[in-house]
Coordinates of C-alpha atoms in Angstrom, one line a residue:
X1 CA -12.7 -37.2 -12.4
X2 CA -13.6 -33.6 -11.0
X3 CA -17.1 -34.7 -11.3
X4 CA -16.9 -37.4 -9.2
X5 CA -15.6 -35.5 -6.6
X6 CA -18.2 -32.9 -6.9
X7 CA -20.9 -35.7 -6.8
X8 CA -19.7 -37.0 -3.7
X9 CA -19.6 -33.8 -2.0
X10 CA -23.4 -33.2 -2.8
X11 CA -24.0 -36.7 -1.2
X12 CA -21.4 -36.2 1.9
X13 CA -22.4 -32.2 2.3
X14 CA -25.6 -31.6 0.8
X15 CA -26.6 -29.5 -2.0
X16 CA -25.3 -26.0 -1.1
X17 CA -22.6 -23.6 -3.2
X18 CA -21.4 -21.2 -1.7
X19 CA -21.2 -17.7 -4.5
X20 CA -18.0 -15.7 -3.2
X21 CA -19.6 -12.5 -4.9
X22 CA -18.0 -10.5 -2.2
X23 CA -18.8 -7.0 -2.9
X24 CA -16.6 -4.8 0.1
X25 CA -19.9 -2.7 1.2
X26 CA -21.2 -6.5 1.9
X27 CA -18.2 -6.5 4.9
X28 CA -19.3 -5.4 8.8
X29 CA -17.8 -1.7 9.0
X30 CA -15.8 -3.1 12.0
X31 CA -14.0 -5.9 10.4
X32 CA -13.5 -3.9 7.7
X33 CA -11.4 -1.3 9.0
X34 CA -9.1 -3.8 10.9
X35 CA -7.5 -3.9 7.2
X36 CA -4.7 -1.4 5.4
X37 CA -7.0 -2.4 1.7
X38 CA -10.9 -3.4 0.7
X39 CA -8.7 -6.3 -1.2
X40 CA -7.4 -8.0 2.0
X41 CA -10.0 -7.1 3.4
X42 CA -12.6 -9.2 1.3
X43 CA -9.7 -12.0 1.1
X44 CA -10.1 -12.5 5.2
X45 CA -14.0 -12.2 5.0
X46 CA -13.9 -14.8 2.5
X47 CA -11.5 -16.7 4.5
X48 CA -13.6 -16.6 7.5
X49 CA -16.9 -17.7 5.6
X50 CA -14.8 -20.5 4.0
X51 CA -13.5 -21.9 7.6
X52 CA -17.5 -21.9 9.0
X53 CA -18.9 -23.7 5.8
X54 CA -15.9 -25.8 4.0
X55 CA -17.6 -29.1 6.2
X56 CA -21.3 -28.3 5.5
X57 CA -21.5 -27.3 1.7
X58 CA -20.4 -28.7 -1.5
X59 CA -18.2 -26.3 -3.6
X60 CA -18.1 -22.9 -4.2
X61 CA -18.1 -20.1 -6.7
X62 CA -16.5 -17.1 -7.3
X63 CA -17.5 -14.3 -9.6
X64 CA -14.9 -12.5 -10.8
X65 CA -16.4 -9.5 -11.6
X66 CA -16.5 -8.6 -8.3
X67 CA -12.7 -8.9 -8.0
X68 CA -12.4 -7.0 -11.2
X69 CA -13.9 -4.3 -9.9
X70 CA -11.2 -3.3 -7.2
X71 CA -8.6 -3.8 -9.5
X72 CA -5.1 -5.1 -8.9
X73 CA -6.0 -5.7 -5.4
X74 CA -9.2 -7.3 -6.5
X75 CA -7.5 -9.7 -8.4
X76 CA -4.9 -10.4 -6.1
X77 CA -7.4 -11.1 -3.6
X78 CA -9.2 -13.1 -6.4
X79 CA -5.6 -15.1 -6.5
X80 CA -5.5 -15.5 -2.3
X81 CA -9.1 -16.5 -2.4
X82 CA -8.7 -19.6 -4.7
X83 CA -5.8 -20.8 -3.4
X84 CA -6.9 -20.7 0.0
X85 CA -10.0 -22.9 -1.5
X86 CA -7.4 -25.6 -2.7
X87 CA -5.3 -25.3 0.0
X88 CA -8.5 -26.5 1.8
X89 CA -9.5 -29.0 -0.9
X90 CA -12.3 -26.9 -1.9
X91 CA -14.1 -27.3 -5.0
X92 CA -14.1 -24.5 -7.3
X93 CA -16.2 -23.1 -9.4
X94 CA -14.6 -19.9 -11.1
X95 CA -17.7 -17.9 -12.5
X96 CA -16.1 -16.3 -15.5
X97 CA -19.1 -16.7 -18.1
X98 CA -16.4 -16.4 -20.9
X99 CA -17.8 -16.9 -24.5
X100 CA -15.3 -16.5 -27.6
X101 CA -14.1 -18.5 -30.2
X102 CA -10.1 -19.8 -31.1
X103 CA -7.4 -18.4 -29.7
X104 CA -8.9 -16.0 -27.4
X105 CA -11.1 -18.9 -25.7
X106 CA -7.5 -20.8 -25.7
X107 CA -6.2 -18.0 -24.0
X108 CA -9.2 -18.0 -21.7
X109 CA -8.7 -22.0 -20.5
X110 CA -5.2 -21.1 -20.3
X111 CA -5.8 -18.3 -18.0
X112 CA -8.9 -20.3 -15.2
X113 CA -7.6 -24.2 -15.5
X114 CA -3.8 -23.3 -14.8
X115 CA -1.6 -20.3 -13.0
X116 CA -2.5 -17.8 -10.4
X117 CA -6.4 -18.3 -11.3
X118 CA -6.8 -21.9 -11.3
X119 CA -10.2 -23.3 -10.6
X120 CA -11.5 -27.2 -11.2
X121 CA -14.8 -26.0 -12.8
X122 CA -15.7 -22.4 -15.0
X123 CA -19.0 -21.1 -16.5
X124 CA -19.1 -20.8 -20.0
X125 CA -21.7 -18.9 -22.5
X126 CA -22.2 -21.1 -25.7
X127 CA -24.4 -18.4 -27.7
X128 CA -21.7 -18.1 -30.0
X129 CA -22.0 -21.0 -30.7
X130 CA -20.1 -24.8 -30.0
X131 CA -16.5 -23.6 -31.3
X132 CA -16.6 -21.7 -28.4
X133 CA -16.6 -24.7 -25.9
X134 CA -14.1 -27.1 -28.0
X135 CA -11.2 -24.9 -26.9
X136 CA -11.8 -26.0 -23.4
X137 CA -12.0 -29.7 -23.7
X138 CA -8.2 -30.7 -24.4
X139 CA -8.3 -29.7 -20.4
X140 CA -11.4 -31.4 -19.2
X141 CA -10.1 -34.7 -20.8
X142 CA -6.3 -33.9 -20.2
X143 CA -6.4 -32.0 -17.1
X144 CA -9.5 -33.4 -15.0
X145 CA -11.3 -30.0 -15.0
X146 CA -15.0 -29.1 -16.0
X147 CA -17.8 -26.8 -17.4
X148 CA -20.9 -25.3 -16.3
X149 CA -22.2 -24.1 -19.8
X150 CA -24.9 -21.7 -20.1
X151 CA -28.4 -23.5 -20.7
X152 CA -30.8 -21.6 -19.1
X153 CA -30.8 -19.3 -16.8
X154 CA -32.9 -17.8 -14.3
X155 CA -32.4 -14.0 -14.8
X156 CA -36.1 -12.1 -16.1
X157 CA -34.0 -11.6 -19.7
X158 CA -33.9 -15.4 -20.1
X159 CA -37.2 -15.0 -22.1
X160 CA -35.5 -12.7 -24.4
X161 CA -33.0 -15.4 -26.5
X162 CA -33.6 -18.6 -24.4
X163 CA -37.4 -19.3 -24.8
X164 CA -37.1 -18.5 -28.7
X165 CA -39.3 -21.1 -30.4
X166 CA -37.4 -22.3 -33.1
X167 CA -38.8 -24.0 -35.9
X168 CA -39.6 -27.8 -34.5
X169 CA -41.6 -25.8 -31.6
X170 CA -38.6 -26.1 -29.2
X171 CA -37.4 -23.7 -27.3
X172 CA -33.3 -21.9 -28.1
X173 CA -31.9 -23.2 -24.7
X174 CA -33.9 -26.7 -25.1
X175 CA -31.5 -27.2 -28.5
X176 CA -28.1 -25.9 -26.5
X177 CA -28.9 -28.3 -24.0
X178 CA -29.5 -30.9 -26.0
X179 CA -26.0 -30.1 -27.9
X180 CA -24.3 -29.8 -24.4
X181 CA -25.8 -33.1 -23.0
X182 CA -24.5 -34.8 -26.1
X183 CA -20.8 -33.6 -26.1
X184 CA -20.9 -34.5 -22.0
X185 CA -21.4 -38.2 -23.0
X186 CA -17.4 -37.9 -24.1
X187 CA -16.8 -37.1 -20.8
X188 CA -18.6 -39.2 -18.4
X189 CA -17.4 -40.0 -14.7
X190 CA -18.1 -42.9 -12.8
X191 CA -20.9 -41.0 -11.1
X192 CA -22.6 -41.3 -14.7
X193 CA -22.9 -37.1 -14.9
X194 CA -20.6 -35.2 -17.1
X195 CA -18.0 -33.1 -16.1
X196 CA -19.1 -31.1 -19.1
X197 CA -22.6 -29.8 -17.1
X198 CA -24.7 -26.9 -17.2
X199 CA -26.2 -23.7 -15.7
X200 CA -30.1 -24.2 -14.9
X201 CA -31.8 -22.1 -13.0
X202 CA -34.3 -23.5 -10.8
X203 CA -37.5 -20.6 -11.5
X204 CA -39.7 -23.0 -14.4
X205 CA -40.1 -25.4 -12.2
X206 CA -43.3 -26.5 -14.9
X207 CA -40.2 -27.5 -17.1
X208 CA -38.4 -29.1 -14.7
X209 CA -39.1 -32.8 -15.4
X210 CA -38.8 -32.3 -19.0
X211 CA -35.2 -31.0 -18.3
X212 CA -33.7 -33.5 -16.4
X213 CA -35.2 -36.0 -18.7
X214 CA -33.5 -34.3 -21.7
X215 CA -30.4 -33.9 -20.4
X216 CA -30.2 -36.7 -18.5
X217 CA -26.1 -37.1 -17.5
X218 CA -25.7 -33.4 -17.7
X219 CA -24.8 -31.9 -13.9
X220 CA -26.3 -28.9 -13.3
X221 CA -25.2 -25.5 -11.2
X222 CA -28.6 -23.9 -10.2
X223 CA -28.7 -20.4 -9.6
X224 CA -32.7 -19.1 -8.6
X225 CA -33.1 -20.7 -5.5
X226 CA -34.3 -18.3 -2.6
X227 CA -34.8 -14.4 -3.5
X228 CA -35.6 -15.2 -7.1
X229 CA -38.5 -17.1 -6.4
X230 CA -37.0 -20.6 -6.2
X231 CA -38.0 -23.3 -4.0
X232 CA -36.8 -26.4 -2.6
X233 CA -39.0 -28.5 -4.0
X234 CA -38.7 -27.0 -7.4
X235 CA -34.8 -28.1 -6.7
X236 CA -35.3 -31.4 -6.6
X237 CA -37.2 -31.7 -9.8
X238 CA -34.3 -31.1 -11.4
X239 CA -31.5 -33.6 -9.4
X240 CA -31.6 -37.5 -10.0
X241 CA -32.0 -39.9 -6.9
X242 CA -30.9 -36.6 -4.7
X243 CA -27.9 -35.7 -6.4
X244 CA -26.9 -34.4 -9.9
X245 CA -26.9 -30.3 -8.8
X246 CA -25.3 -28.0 -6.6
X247 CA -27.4 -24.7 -5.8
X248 CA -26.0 -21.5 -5.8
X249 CA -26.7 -18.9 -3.1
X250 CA -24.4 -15.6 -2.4
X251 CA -25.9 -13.0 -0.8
X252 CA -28.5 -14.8 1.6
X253 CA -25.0 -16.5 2.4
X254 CA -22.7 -13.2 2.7
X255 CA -24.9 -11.1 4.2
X256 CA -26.7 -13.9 7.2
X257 CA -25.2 -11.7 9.8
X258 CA -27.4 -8.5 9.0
X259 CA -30.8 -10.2 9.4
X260 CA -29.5 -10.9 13.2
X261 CA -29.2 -8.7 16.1
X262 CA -25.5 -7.5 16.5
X263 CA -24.9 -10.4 14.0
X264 CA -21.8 -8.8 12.4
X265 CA -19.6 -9.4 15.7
X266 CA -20.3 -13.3 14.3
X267 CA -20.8 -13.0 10.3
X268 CA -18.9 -16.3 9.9
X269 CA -21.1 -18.1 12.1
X270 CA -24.6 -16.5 10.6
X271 CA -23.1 -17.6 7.3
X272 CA -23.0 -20.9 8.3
X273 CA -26.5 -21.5 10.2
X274 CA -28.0 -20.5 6.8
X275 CA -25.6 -22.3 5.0
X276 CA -27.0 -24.8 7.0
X277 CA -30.8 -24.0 7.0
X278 CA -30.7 -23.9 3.2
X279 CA -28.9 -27.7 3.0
X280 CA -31.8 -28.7 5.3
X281 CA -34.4 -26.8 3.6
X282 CA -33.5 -28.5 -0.1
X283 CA -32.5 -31.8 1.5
X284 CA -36.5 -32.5 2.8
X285 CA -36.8 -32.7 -0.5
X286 CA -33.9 -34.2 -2.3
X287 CA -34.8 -38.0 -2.6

């Protein structure tokens, strides 16, 4: 199962996703006028990132809104980008956040588990509630593909719908993980996570224990770590024995190369030393 795979690359590689959030003013000016358009462009910068950190890190995840936003060419790079990722037996995480119900949200597992966009694992938003996930399943259980569903996230907003109390004093995202940890039980790998997991970000670490012990075979993609105000140690409150979460970081990742002097003549390699520092910096931790 695609779950297995992801939880062996958190215990070959470490903790670390990579976000592909490549926005083209995030590009060295040099590098990117070697190209005739911002979308090959972007495409070759994500290439180059991939090559330094496909050995060190343990998937990584696009955001396609970025792509969106250059249009055709954004999308086509979109395209180049994940197939270069399989072609290097990447895991992927497409970051779609779709959220619809019936035929649309058919149309939507159509469009990110098969074709030009294929990806092994996409985010999903449940607040519609769980008819909005069942159109997905026929291709986690037929297909060996995945879900990171919506939970709780680390955004200031969060507070807004999420920490609701409802009326048995829990909180909104407490009940949708509890819903979400219950369908994963139909899709357990060997690993004993589901490949149905969940989006938790890592910035309450006073919940953290609570969490995991909720939601106790539910993998979790972990944004919040770094510029947000999440730690390492708050990390691994929320992994079992070291593993069970892969954490995202983007822009600390993307843009390494301007925190160093004449760094963008080497952005792939900046990339990777804090690729690196940040597998270290979680691993102290991770037992």
């Amino acid at each position: 199962m695609i779950i297995d795979k992801l939880f062996e690359r958190v215990a070959k590689n470490g903790h670390v996703c990579v976000g592909l959030d490549t926005d083209y003013s995030y590009l060295p000016e040099n590098f990117a006028a070697k190209f005739s358009s911002k979308g090959e462009a972007v495409f070759q910068y994500n290439k180059a990132l991939i090559d330094a950190t496909i050995d060190i890190v343990a998937c990584y995840k696009v955001q396609i809104a970025y792509y969106e936003a250059l249009g055709i060419e954004g999308m086509e790079c979109y395209r180049n980008t994940l197939a270069y990722l399989r072609e290097k037996d990447a895991i992927i995480i497409a970051d779609i956040k779709r959220g619809d119900i019936a035929k649309t949200a058919e149309m939507y597992a159509k469009a990110h588990f098969t074709g030009d966009f294929e990806a092994d694992f996409i985010t999903v938003n449940p607040y519609m509630g769980m008819d909005s996930i069942s159109p997905y399943l026929p291709y986690v259980q037929n297909n060996d593909k995945g879900l990171f569903v919506l939970i709780r996230t680390s955004n200031e907003g969060a507070k807004d719908i999420e920490y609701i109390e409802t009326a048995d004093q829990r909180h909104v995202y407490n009940v949708v993980g509890e819903k979400i940890n219950t369908l994963g039980r139909e899709h357990l790998g060997q690993c004993g996570f589901s490949a149905i997991g969940g989006v938790m970000g890592c910035t309450h670490a006073d919940e953290a224990a609570e969490v995991r012990r909720q939601l106790d075979s539910t993998f979790f993609l972990i944004p919040g770590y770094g510029a947000q105000g999440g730690k390492a140690e708050d990390i691994a409150l929320y992994l079992k024995k070291g593993n069970g979460g892969v954490v995202n970081a983007s822009r600390s990742i993307l843009l390494a190369y301007r925190k160093v002097e004449n760094g963008a003549e080497n952005f792939a390699e900046c990339s990777r030393k804090e690729a690196i520092r940040m597998r270290d910096d979680i691993l102290k931790y991770a037992k």
